[in-house]
Every structure is written in structure tokens, then in C-alpha cells.
Amino acid sequence: MIELRQLTPYDGRDVYDMLQTMPRDENGLINNVCGMSFDEYKSWLIKKQAESEQTGLVDGWKVPSTTYWLCVDGAPVGFGNVRRFLTEALRKTGGNIGYGIAPAQRGKGYGKLLLKLLLQKAREVGIEKALLTIRADNLPSLAVALANGGVVTEKTDERVWIWIDTKNAAD
Ligand SMILES: CC(C)(COP(=O)(O)OP(=O)(O)OC[C@H]1O[C@@H](n2cnc3c(N)ncnc32)[C@H](O)[C@@H]1OP(=O)(O)O)[C@@H](O)C(=O)NCCC(=O)NCCS
């Protein structure tokens, strides 16, 4: 069974262990838990949940974002973030949605499924069109975005801007 689980302060060792197998920064996807102690991770979960419940900017600059774990048969294999709205900075880099699959689990279709489920979450919070900004050399991520109905609206040597109508992710 494959499902998306929203981050909670009660998340445990399985999520922590999975995040230790993912780099701290991979193609701009930040995994702050990489290298944290288990106690630091537990405090981080509390902070992340509180931030995701805010409606305005967090600390005056961060857009509230909600983190989800992709779970296969109960075991976490990746994570994604949905940012509720865009700032000028996020329009350039970051967009509405970020996602990653643990290295040992890649190439099994989980990335495409994870983005589809995140698009459904984005739609639930009122995002009709979601922006993804992807490094031009990140071919797996581009494949995942295009497979989910992504439309390229701008491209430079470094980066590609892709918008996805979240209706595309409806079941
Ligand atoms: C991007 C990422 C989530 C994809 O996860 P995944 O589980 O491997 O994705 P899937 O198996 O669903 O699909 C991967 C697609 O990339 C394609 N792909 C993989 N490596 C590729 C390469 N070197 N060149 C071209 N396409 C490639 C696969 O063929 C597949 O597409 P297809 O089914 O049309 O053939 C994963 O690579 C990842 O976590 N990367 C690091 C974090 C990251 O870059 N996140 C995105 C930030 S914008």
C-alpha cells in the first residue's frame, strides 16, 4: 500500500533513519535532518508542525510549508514539501513543491507518484497551479514533473520553471 503521511511530532525512528540516507542538499532539495541527533530531530518535528500551521510568513520571511512522507507498506521512502504561497524569491528558486526519494528506492516510479500525491495536497489548500523550479541538469526530476502534466514556461542553462495545473493530479 502506498500513502502520503503528514509530518507529526510523533514521527519516529523509521522517518529519522530514512532521512539519514538522503543528502543534506541535493539539487536544491534541503534535508535538514541529515546529520541531526535523534533528539534534535524530535525538536525539529515540533517546530516544523508549528510552522506549517501558520498562515503568514514564518520569522518574517519563510513561507509556511507542510512536509509529507511517502510510505510504501508502512515504511517511509521519500518526502515532499508543499509551500502554501509564493514569494518573489520562491518564484525564482524553490516554487510551491519540493520532493525527494531515498537513493535506495529510486527508479521504481515512487518519484512520479509522490509528486502526484503532493499536487493533490496542494489543491486541497487552494493552489490551482503549482510552480516547480528544477535544475536544468536534473533529468530525473524533469521527467517526474513532465509525467505529471508539467508545462515548461521558462528555461535557462541552469534552471527550468514548470507549472502544473493541480487538477491533473485528481484521481
Ligand atoms: C527526482 C527524484 C525524486 C526521482 O525519484 P524516482 O523515484 O527515481 O522517480 P521515478 O522512478 O518515478 O521516475 C524517474 C524518471 O526519471 C528518469 N531518469 C532517471 N535517471 C535519468 C537520467 N539520468 N536521464 C534521464 N532520465 C532519467 C527515469 O527514466 C524515470 O522516467 P521514466 O519513467 O519516464 O523512464 C529522485 O531522483 C530524487 O530524489 N532526486 C534528488 C532530489 C531531487 O532532485 N529532487 C527534486 C528537486 S526539484
PDB file of C-alpha atoms and ligand atoms in Angstrom:
ATOM      1  CA  MET A   1       0.000   0.000   0.000  1.00  0.00           C
ATOM      2  CA  ILE A   2       1.294   3.480  -0.896  1.00  0.00           C
ATOM      3  CA  GLU A   3       0.246   6.563   1.049  1.00  0.00           C
ATOM      4  CA  LEU A   4       1.296  10.081   1.956  1.00  0.00           C
ATOM      5  CA  ARG A   5       1.606  10.747   5.705  1.00  0.00           C
ATOM      6  CA  GLN A   6       1.742  14.280   7.024  1.00  0.00           C
ATOM      7  CA  LEU A   7       4.629  15.085   9.388  1.00  0.00           C
ATOM      8  CA  THR A   8       3.667  14.952  13.068  1.00  0.00           C
ATOM      9  CA  PRO A   9       5.685  15.431  16.281  1.00  0.00           C
ATOM     10  CA  TYR A  10       5.119  11.706  16.930  1.00  0.00           C
ATOM     11  CA  ASP A  11       7.090  10.551  13.882  1.00  0.00           C
ATOM     12  CA  GLY A  12       9.739   8.079  14.866  1.00  0.00           C
ATOM     13  CA  ARG A  13      12.910   6.242  14.115  1.00  0.00           C
ATOM     14  CA  ASP A  14      11.775   4.963  10.683  1.00  0.00           C
ATOM     15  CA  VAL A  15      11.482   8.501   9.276  1.00  0.00           C
ATOM     16  CA  TYR A  16      14.710   9.576  11.039  1.00  0.00           C
ATOM     17  CA  ASP A  17      16.652   6.613   9.597  1.00  0.00           C
ATOM     18  CA  MET A  18      15.303   7.237   6.091  1.00  0.00           C
ATOM     19  CA  LEU A  19      16.320  10.918   6.246  1.00  0.00           C
ATOM     20  CA  GLN A  20      19.865   9.933   7.258  1.00  0.00           C
ATOM     21  CA  THR A  21      20.194   8.128   3.896  1.00  0.00           C
ATOM     22  CA  MET A  22      19.333  11.302   1.966  1.00  0.00           C
ATOM     23  CA  PRO A  23      21.861  14.121   1.369  1.00  0.00           C
ATOM     24  CA  ARG A  24      21.579  17.432   3.186  1.00  0.00           C
ATOM     25  CA  ASP A  25      21.261  19.354  -0.087  1.00  0.00           C
ATOM     26  CA  GLU A  26      20.612  17.525  -3.338  1.00  0.00           C
ATOM     27  CA  ASN A  27      19.748  19.643  -6.373  1.00  0.00           C
ATOM     28  CA  GLY A  28      18.442  22.311  -4.012  1.00  0.00           C
ATOM     29  CA  LEU A  29      16.246  19.926  -2.011  1.00  0.00           C
ATOM     30  CA  ILE A  30      17.203  20.588   1.602  1.00  0.00           C
ATOM     31  CA  ASN A  31      17.104  17.782   4.171  1.00  0.00           C
ATOM     32  CA  ASN A  32      17.850  19.482   7.481  1.00  0.00           C
ATOM     33  CA  VAL A  33      17.587  16.235   9.438  1.00  0.00           C
ATOM     34  CA  CYS A  34      20.676  14.748   7.755  1.00  0.00           C
ATOM     35  CA  GLY A  35      23.345  14.734  10.479  1.00  0.00           C
ATOM     36  CA  MET A  36      20.963  15.679  13.314  1.00  0.00           C
ATOM     37  CA  SER A  37      20.795  13.637  16.505  1.00  0.00           C
ATOM     38  CA  PHE A  38      17.515  11.845  17.208  1.00  0.00           C
ATOM     39  CA  ASP A  39      16.690  14.381  19.944  1.00  0.00           C
ATOM     40  CA  GLU A  40      17.328  17.299  17.584  1.00  0.00           C
ATOM     41  CA  TYR A  41      15.060  15.637  15.018  1.00  0.00           C
ATOM     42  CA  LYS A  42      12.245  15.337  17.604  1.00  0.00           C
ATOM     43  CA  SER A  43      12.508  19.088  18.336  1.00  0.00           C
ATOM     44  CA  TRP A  44      12.650  19.826  14.606  1.00  0.00           C
ATOM     45  CA  LEU A  45       9.370  17.886  14.083  1.00  0.00           C
ATOM     46  CA  ILE A  46       7.621  20.079  16.658  1.00  0.00           C
ATOM     47  CA  LYS A  47       8.942  23.260  15.009  1.00  0.00           C
ATOM     48  CA  LYS A  48       8.011  22.082  11.507  1.00  0.00           C
ATOM     49  CA  GLN A  49       4.466  21.234  12.531  1.00  0.00           C
ATOM     50  CA  ALA A  50       4.016  24.614  14.236  1.00  0.00           C
ATOM     51  CA  GLU A  51       5.373  26.431  11.169  1.00  0.00           C
ATOM     52  CA  SER A  52       3.090  24.521   8.813  1.00  0.00           C
ATOM     53  CA  GLU A  53       0.050  25.771  10.764  1.00  0.00           C
ATOM     54  CA  GLN A  54       0.943  29.463  10.336  1.00  0.00           C
ATOM     55  CA  THR A  55      -0.950  31.474   7.762  1.00  0.00           C
ATOM     56  CA  GLY A  56       1.522  34.308   7.146  1.00  0.00           C
ATOM     57  CA  LEU A  57       5.279  34.366   6.760  1.00  0.00           C
ATOM     58  CA  VAL A  58       7.264  32.458   9.402  1.00  0.00           C
ATOM     59  CA  ASP A  59      10.003  34.546  11.086  1.00  0.00           C
ATOM     60  CA  GLY A  60       9.151  37.326   8.630  1.00  0.00           C
ATOM     61  CA  TRP A  61      10.469  35.521   5.534  1.00  0.00           C
ATOM     62  CA  LYS A  62       9.683  31.776   5.373  1.00  0.00           C
ATOM     63  CA  VAL A  63       6.552  30.617   3.615  1.00  0.00           C
ATOM     64  CA  PRO A  64       4.642  28.049   5.715  1.00  0.00           C
ATOM     65  CA  SER A  65       5.246  24.643   4.247  1.00  0.00           C
ATOM     66  CA  THR A  66       3.844  21.240   5.091  1.00  0.00           C
ATOM     67  CA  THR A  67       6.034  18.149   4.945  1.00  0.00           C
ATOM     68  CA  TYR A  68       4.783  14.714   3.957  1.00  0.00           C
ATOM     69  CA  TRP A  69       6.376  11.255   3.986  1.00  0.00           C
ATOM     70  CA  LEU A  70       5.735   8.852   1.122  1.00  0.00           C
ATOM     71  CA  CYS A  71       5.204   5.446   2.718  1.00  0.00           C
ATOM     72  CA  VAL A  72       5.205   2.075   0.980  1.00  0.00           C
ATOM     73  CA  ASP A  73       3.732  -0.741   3.059  1.00  0.00           C
ATOM     74  CA  GLY A  74       4.143   1.482   6.107  1.00  0.00           C
ATOM     75  CA  ALA A  75       7.826   2.281   5.514  1.00  0.00           C
ATOM     76  CA  PRO A  76       8.926   5.825   4.558  1.00  0.00           C
ATOM     77  CA  VAL A  77      10.753   6.022   1.191  1.00  0.00           C
ATOM     78  CA  GLY A  78      10.816   9.761   0.496  1.00  0.00           C
ATOM     79  CA  PHE A  79       9.466  13.167   1.433  1.00  0.00           C
ATOM     80  CA  GLY A  80       7.954  16.279  -0.061  1.00  0.00           C
ATOM     81  CA  ASN A  81       7.051  19.826   0.928  1.00  0.00           C
ATOM     82  CA  VAL A  82       4.084  21.933  -0.159  1.00  0.00           C
ATOM     83  CA  ARG A  83       4.512  25.700   0.227  1.00  0.00           C
ATOM     84  CA  ARG A  84       1.181  27.465   0.553  1.00  0.00           C
ATOM     85  CA  PHE A  85       2.058  30.571  -1.496  1.00  0.00           C
ATOM     86  CA  LEU A  86       4.925  32.085  -3.452  1.00  0.00           C
ATOM     87  CA  THR A  87       7.255  34.976  -2.684  1.00  0.00           C
ATOM     88  CA  GLU A  88       9.416  36.709  -5.283  1.00  0.00           C
ATOM     89  CA  ALA A  89      12.366  34.593  -4.083  1.00  0.00           C
ATOM     90  CA  LEU A  90      10.387  31.340  -4.446  1.00  0.00           C
ATOM     91  CA  ARG A  91       9.271  32.325  -7.953  1.00  0.00           C
ATOM     92  CA  LYS A  92      12.958  32.368  -8.880  1.00  0.00           C
ATOM     93  CA  THR A  93      14.043  29.283  -6.921  1.00  0.00           C
ATOM     94  CA  GLY A  94      12.027  26.840  -4.867  1.00  0.00           C
ATOM     95  CA  GLY A  95       8.475  27.090  -6.171  1.00  0.00           C
ATOM     96  CA  ASN A  96       5.484  25.521  -4.405  1.00  0.00           C
ATOM     97  CA  ILE A  97       6.638  21.923  -4.231  1.00  0.00           C
ATOM     98  CA  GLY A  98       9.880  20.060  -3.478  1.00  0.00           C
ATOM     99  CA  TYR A  99      10.334  16.294  -3.328  1.00  0.00           C
ATOM    100  CA  GLY A 100      12.907  13.567  -2.958  1.00  0.00           C
ATOM    101  CA  ILE A 101      13.098   9.779  -2.830  1.00  0.00           C
ATOM    102  CA  ALA A 102      15.707   7.956  -0.744  1.00  0.00           C
ATOM    103  CA  PRO A 103      18.568   6.869  -3.042  1.00  0.00           C
ATOM    104  CA  ALA A 104      17.966   3.131  -2.461  1.00  0.00           C
ATOM    105  CA  GLN A 105      14.326   3.498  -3.588  1.00  0.00           C
ATOM    106  CA  ARG A 106      14.765   5.449  -6.821  1.00  0.00           C
ATOM    107  CA  GLY A 107      13.786   4.279 -10.289  1.00  0.00           C
ATOM    108  CA  LYS A 108      10.653   2.442  -9.099  1.00  0.00           C
ATOM    109  CA  GLY A 109       8.103   5.103 -10.028  1.00  0.00           C
ATOM    110  CA  TYR A 110       7.858   6.497  -6.478  1.00  0.00           C
ATOM    111  CA  GLY A 111       9.006   9.990  -7.511  1.00  0.00           C
ATOM    112  CA  LYS A 112       6.159  10.352 -10.001  1.00  0.00           C
ATOM    113  CA  LEU A 113       3.635   9.058  -7.513  1.00  0.00           C
ATOM    114  CA  LEU A 114       4.965  11.297  -4.742  1.00  0.00           C
ATOM    115  CA  LEU A 115       4.570  14.405  -6.900  1.00  0.00           C
ATOM    116  CA  LYS A 116       1.037  13.373  -7.898  1.00  0.00           C
ATOM    117  CA  LEU A 117       0.031  12.998  -4.237  1.00  0.00           C
ATOM    118  CA  LEU A 118       1.684  16.322  -3.322  1.00  0.00           C
ATOM    119  CA  LEU A 119      -0.236  18.040  -6.133  1.00  0.00           C
ATOM    120  CA  GLN A 120      -3.453  16.678  -4.614  1.00  0.00           C
ATOM    121  CA  LYS A 121      -2.442  18.166  -1.231  1.00  0.00           C
ATOM    122  CA  ALA A 122      -1.616  21.472  -2.924  1.00  0.00           C
ATOM    123  CA  ARG A 123      -5.079  21.534  -4.485  1.00  0.00           C
ATOM    124  CA  GLU A 124      -6.677  20.876  -1.092  1.00  0.00           C
ATOM    125  CA  VAL A 125      -5.088  24.080   0.251  1.00  0.00           C
ATOM    126  CA  GLY A 126      -6.281  26.104  -2.733  1.00  0.00           C
ATOM    127  CA  ILE A 127      -3.257  26.031  -5.056  1.00  0.00           C
ATOM    128  CA  GLU A 128      -4.658  25.758  -8.580  1.00  0.00           C
ATOM    129  CA  LYS A 129      -1.330  25.946 -10.377  1.00  0.00           C
ATOM    130  CA  ALA A 130       1.849  24.795  -8.669  1.00  0.00           C
ATOM    131  CA  LEU A 131       5.300  26.060  -9.611  1.00  0.00           C
ATOM    132  CA  LEU A 132       8.323  23.774  -9.692  1.00  0.00           C
ATOM    133  CA  THR A 133      11.817  25.162 -10.318  1.00  0.00           C
ATOM    134  CA  ILE A 134      14.173  22.400 -11.401  1.00  0.00           C
ATOM    135  CA  ARG A 135      17.875  22.481 -12.227  1.00  0.00           C
ATOM    136  CA  ALA A 136      18.306  22.003 -15.966  1.00  0.00           C
ATOM    137  CA  ASP A 137      20.646  19.027 -15.430  1.00  0.00           C
ATOM    138  CA  ASN A 138      18.256  17.227 -13.046  1.00  0.00           C
ATOM    139  CA  LEU A 139      16.833  14.886 -15.674  1.00  0.00           C
ATOM    140  CA  PRO A 140      15.015  12.521 -13.266  1.00  0.00           C
ATOM    141  CA  SER A 141      13.165  15.437 -11.658  1.00  0.00           C
ATOM    142  CA  LEU A 142      12.277  16.925 -15.034  1.00  0.00           C
ATOM    143  CA  ALA A 143      10.914  13.514 -16.076  1.00  0.00           C
ATOM    144  CA  VAL A 144       8.819  13.366 -12.886  1.00  0.00           C
ATOM    145  CA  ALA A 145       7.380  16.866 -13.432  1.00  0.00           C
ATOM    146  CA  LEU A 146       6.585  16.363 -17.114  1.00  0.00           C
ATOM    147  CA  ALA A 147       4.932  12.990 -16.397  1.00  0.00           C
ATOM    148  CA  ASN A 148       2.598  14.869 -14.027  1.00  0.00           C
ATOM    149  CA  GLY A 149       1.430  17.293 -16.712  1.00  0.00           C
ATOM    150  CA  GLY A 150       4.088  19.955 -16.157  1.00  0.00           C
ATOM    151  CA  VAL A 151       4.353  22.794 -18.666  1.00  0.00           C
ATOM    152  CA  VAL A 152       7.720  24.475 -19.147  1.00  0.00           C
ATOM    153  CA  THR A 153       7.250  28.251 -19.136  1.00  0.00           C
ATOM    154  CA  GLU A 154      10.867  29.409 -18.861  1.00  0.00           C
ATOM    155  CA  LYS A 155      14.286  27.844 -19.237  1.00  0.00           C
ATOM    156  CA  THR A 156      17.863  28.997 -18.741  1.00  0.00           C
ATOM    157  CA  ASP A 157      21.111  26.991 -18.844  1.00  0.00           C
ATOM    158  CA  GLU A 158      20.770  26.487 -15.086  1.00  0.00           C
ATOM    159  CA  ARG A 159      17.075  26.137 -14.359  1.00  0.00           C
ATOM    160  CA  VAL A 160      13.656  25.211 -15.755  1.00  0.00           C
ATOM    161  CA  TRP A 161      10.385  26.710 -14.498  1.00  0.00           C
ATOM    162  CA  ILE A 162       7.443  24.325 -14.711  1.00  0.00           C
ATOM    163  CA  TRP A 163       3.809  24.965 -13.817  1.00  0.00           C
ATOM    164  CA  ILE A 164       1.365  22.159 -13.144  1.00  0.00           C
ATOM    165  CA  ASP A 165      -2.403  22.519 -13.028  1.00  0.00           C
ATOM    166  CA  THR A 166      -3.232  20.641  -9.831  1.00  0.00           C
ATOM    167  CA  LYS A 167      -6.418  19.335 -11.488  1.00  0.00           C
ATOM    168  CA  ASN A 168      -4.075  16.981 -13.382  1.00  0.00           C
ATOM    169  CA  ALA A 169      -3.470  15.087 -10.158  1.00  0.00           C
ATOM    170  CA  ALA A 170      -7.134  14.375  -9.449  1.00  0.00           C
ATOM    171  CA  ASP A 171      -7.931  10.653  -9.284  1.00  0.00           C
TER     172      ASP A 171
HETATM  173  C1  LIG B   1      13.898  13.250  -8.716  1.00  0.00           C
HETATM  174  C2  LIG B   1      13.602  12.021  -7.889  1.00  0.00           C
HETATM  175  C3  LIG B   1      12.568  12.361  -6.817  1.00  0.00           C
HETATM  176  C4  LIG B   1      13.027  10.939  -8.804  1.00  0.00           C
HETATM  177  O1  LIG B   1      12.638   9.832  -7.986  1.00  0.00           O
HETATM  178  P1  LIG B   1      12.390   8.380  -8.614  1.00  0.00           P
HETATM  179  O2  LIG B   1      11.663   7.588  -7.604  1.00  0.00           O
HETATM  180  O3  LIG B   1      13.657   7.815  -9.117  1.00  0.00           O
HETATM  181  O4  LIG B   1      11.426   8.752  -9.806  1.00  0.00           O
HETATM  182  P2  LIG B   1      10.624   7.768 -10.780  1.00  0.00           P
HETATM  183  O5  LIG B   1      11.148   6.382 -10.643  1.00  0.00           O
HETATM  184  O6  LIG B   1       9.168   7.989 -10.554  1.00  0.00           O
HETATM  185  O7  LIG B   1      10.932   8.374 -12.215  1.00  0.00           O
HETATM  186  C5  LIG B   1      12.228   8.756 -12.552  1.00  0.00           C
HETATM  187  C6  LIG B   1      12.223   9.159 -14.005  1.00  0.00           C
HETATM  188  O8  LIG B   1      13.474   9.754 -14.267  1.00  0.00           O
HETATM  189  C7  LIG B   1      14.053   9.101 -15.385  1.00  0.00           C
HETATM  190  N1  LIG B   1      15.504   9.170 -15.220  1.00  0.00           N
HETATM  191  C8  LIG B   1      16.239   8.690 -14.216  1.00  0.00           C
HETATM  192  N2  LIG B   1      17.550   8.957 -14.441  1.00  0.00           N
HETATM  193  C9  LIG B   1      17.597   9.634 -15.614  1.00  0.00           C
HETATM  194  C10 LIG B   1      18.644  10.189 -16.375  1.00  0.00           C
HETATM  195  N3  LIG B   1      19.915  10.130 -15.973  1.00  0.00           N
HETATM  196  N4  LIG B   1      18.329  10.795 -17.544  1.00  0.00           N
HETATM  197  C11 LIG B   1      17.052  10.886 -17.949  1.00  0.00           C
HETATM  198  N5  LIG B   1      16.009  10.404 -17.254  1.00  0.00           N
HETATM  199  C12 LIG B   1      16.282   9.769 -16.116  1.00  0.00           C
HETATM  200  C13 LIG B   1      13.546   7.692 -15.307  1.00  0.00           C
HETATM  201  O9  LIG B   1      13.711   7.042 -16.545  1.00  0.00           O
HETATM  202  C14 LIG B   1      12.111   7.941 -14.938  1.00  0.00           C
HETATM  203  O10 LIG B   1      11.344   8.373 -16.035  1.00  0.00           O
HETATM  204  P3  LIG B   1      10.524   7.332 -16.976  1.00  0.00           P
HETATM  205  O11 LIG B   1       9.672   6.531 -16.074  1.00  0.00           O
HETATM  206  O12 LIG B   1       9.761   8.240 -17.884  1.00  0.00           O
HETATM  207  O13 LIG B   1      11.516   6.494 -17.654  1.00  0.00           O
HETATM  208  C15 LIG B   1      14.888  11.441  -7.246  1.00  0.00           C
HETATM  209  O14 LIG B   1      15.847  11.256  -8.250  1.00  0.00           O
HETATM  210  C16 LIG B   1      15.463  12.336  -6.160  1.00  0.00           C
HETATM  211  O15 LIG B   1      15.055  12.267  -5.000  1.00  0.00           O
HETATM  212  N6  LIG B   1      16.453  13.171  -6.516  1.00  0.00           N
HETATM  213  C17 LIG B   1      17.136  14.013  -5.525  1.00  0.00           C
HETATM  214  C18 LIG B   1      16.277  15.149  -5.044  1.00  0.00           C
HETATM  215  C19 LIG B   1      15.795  15.989  -6.199  1.00  0.00           C
HETATM  216  O16 LIG B   1      16.497  16.221  -7.162  1.00  0.00           O
HETATM  217  N7  LIG B   1      14.546  16.440  -6.050  1.00  0.00           N
HETATM  218  C20 LIG B   1      13.932  17.335  -6.994  1.00  0.00           C
HETATM  219  C21 LIG B   1      14.287  18.738  -6.668  1.00  0.00           C
HETATM  220  S1  LIG B   1      13.452  19.816  -7.824  1.00  0.00           S
END
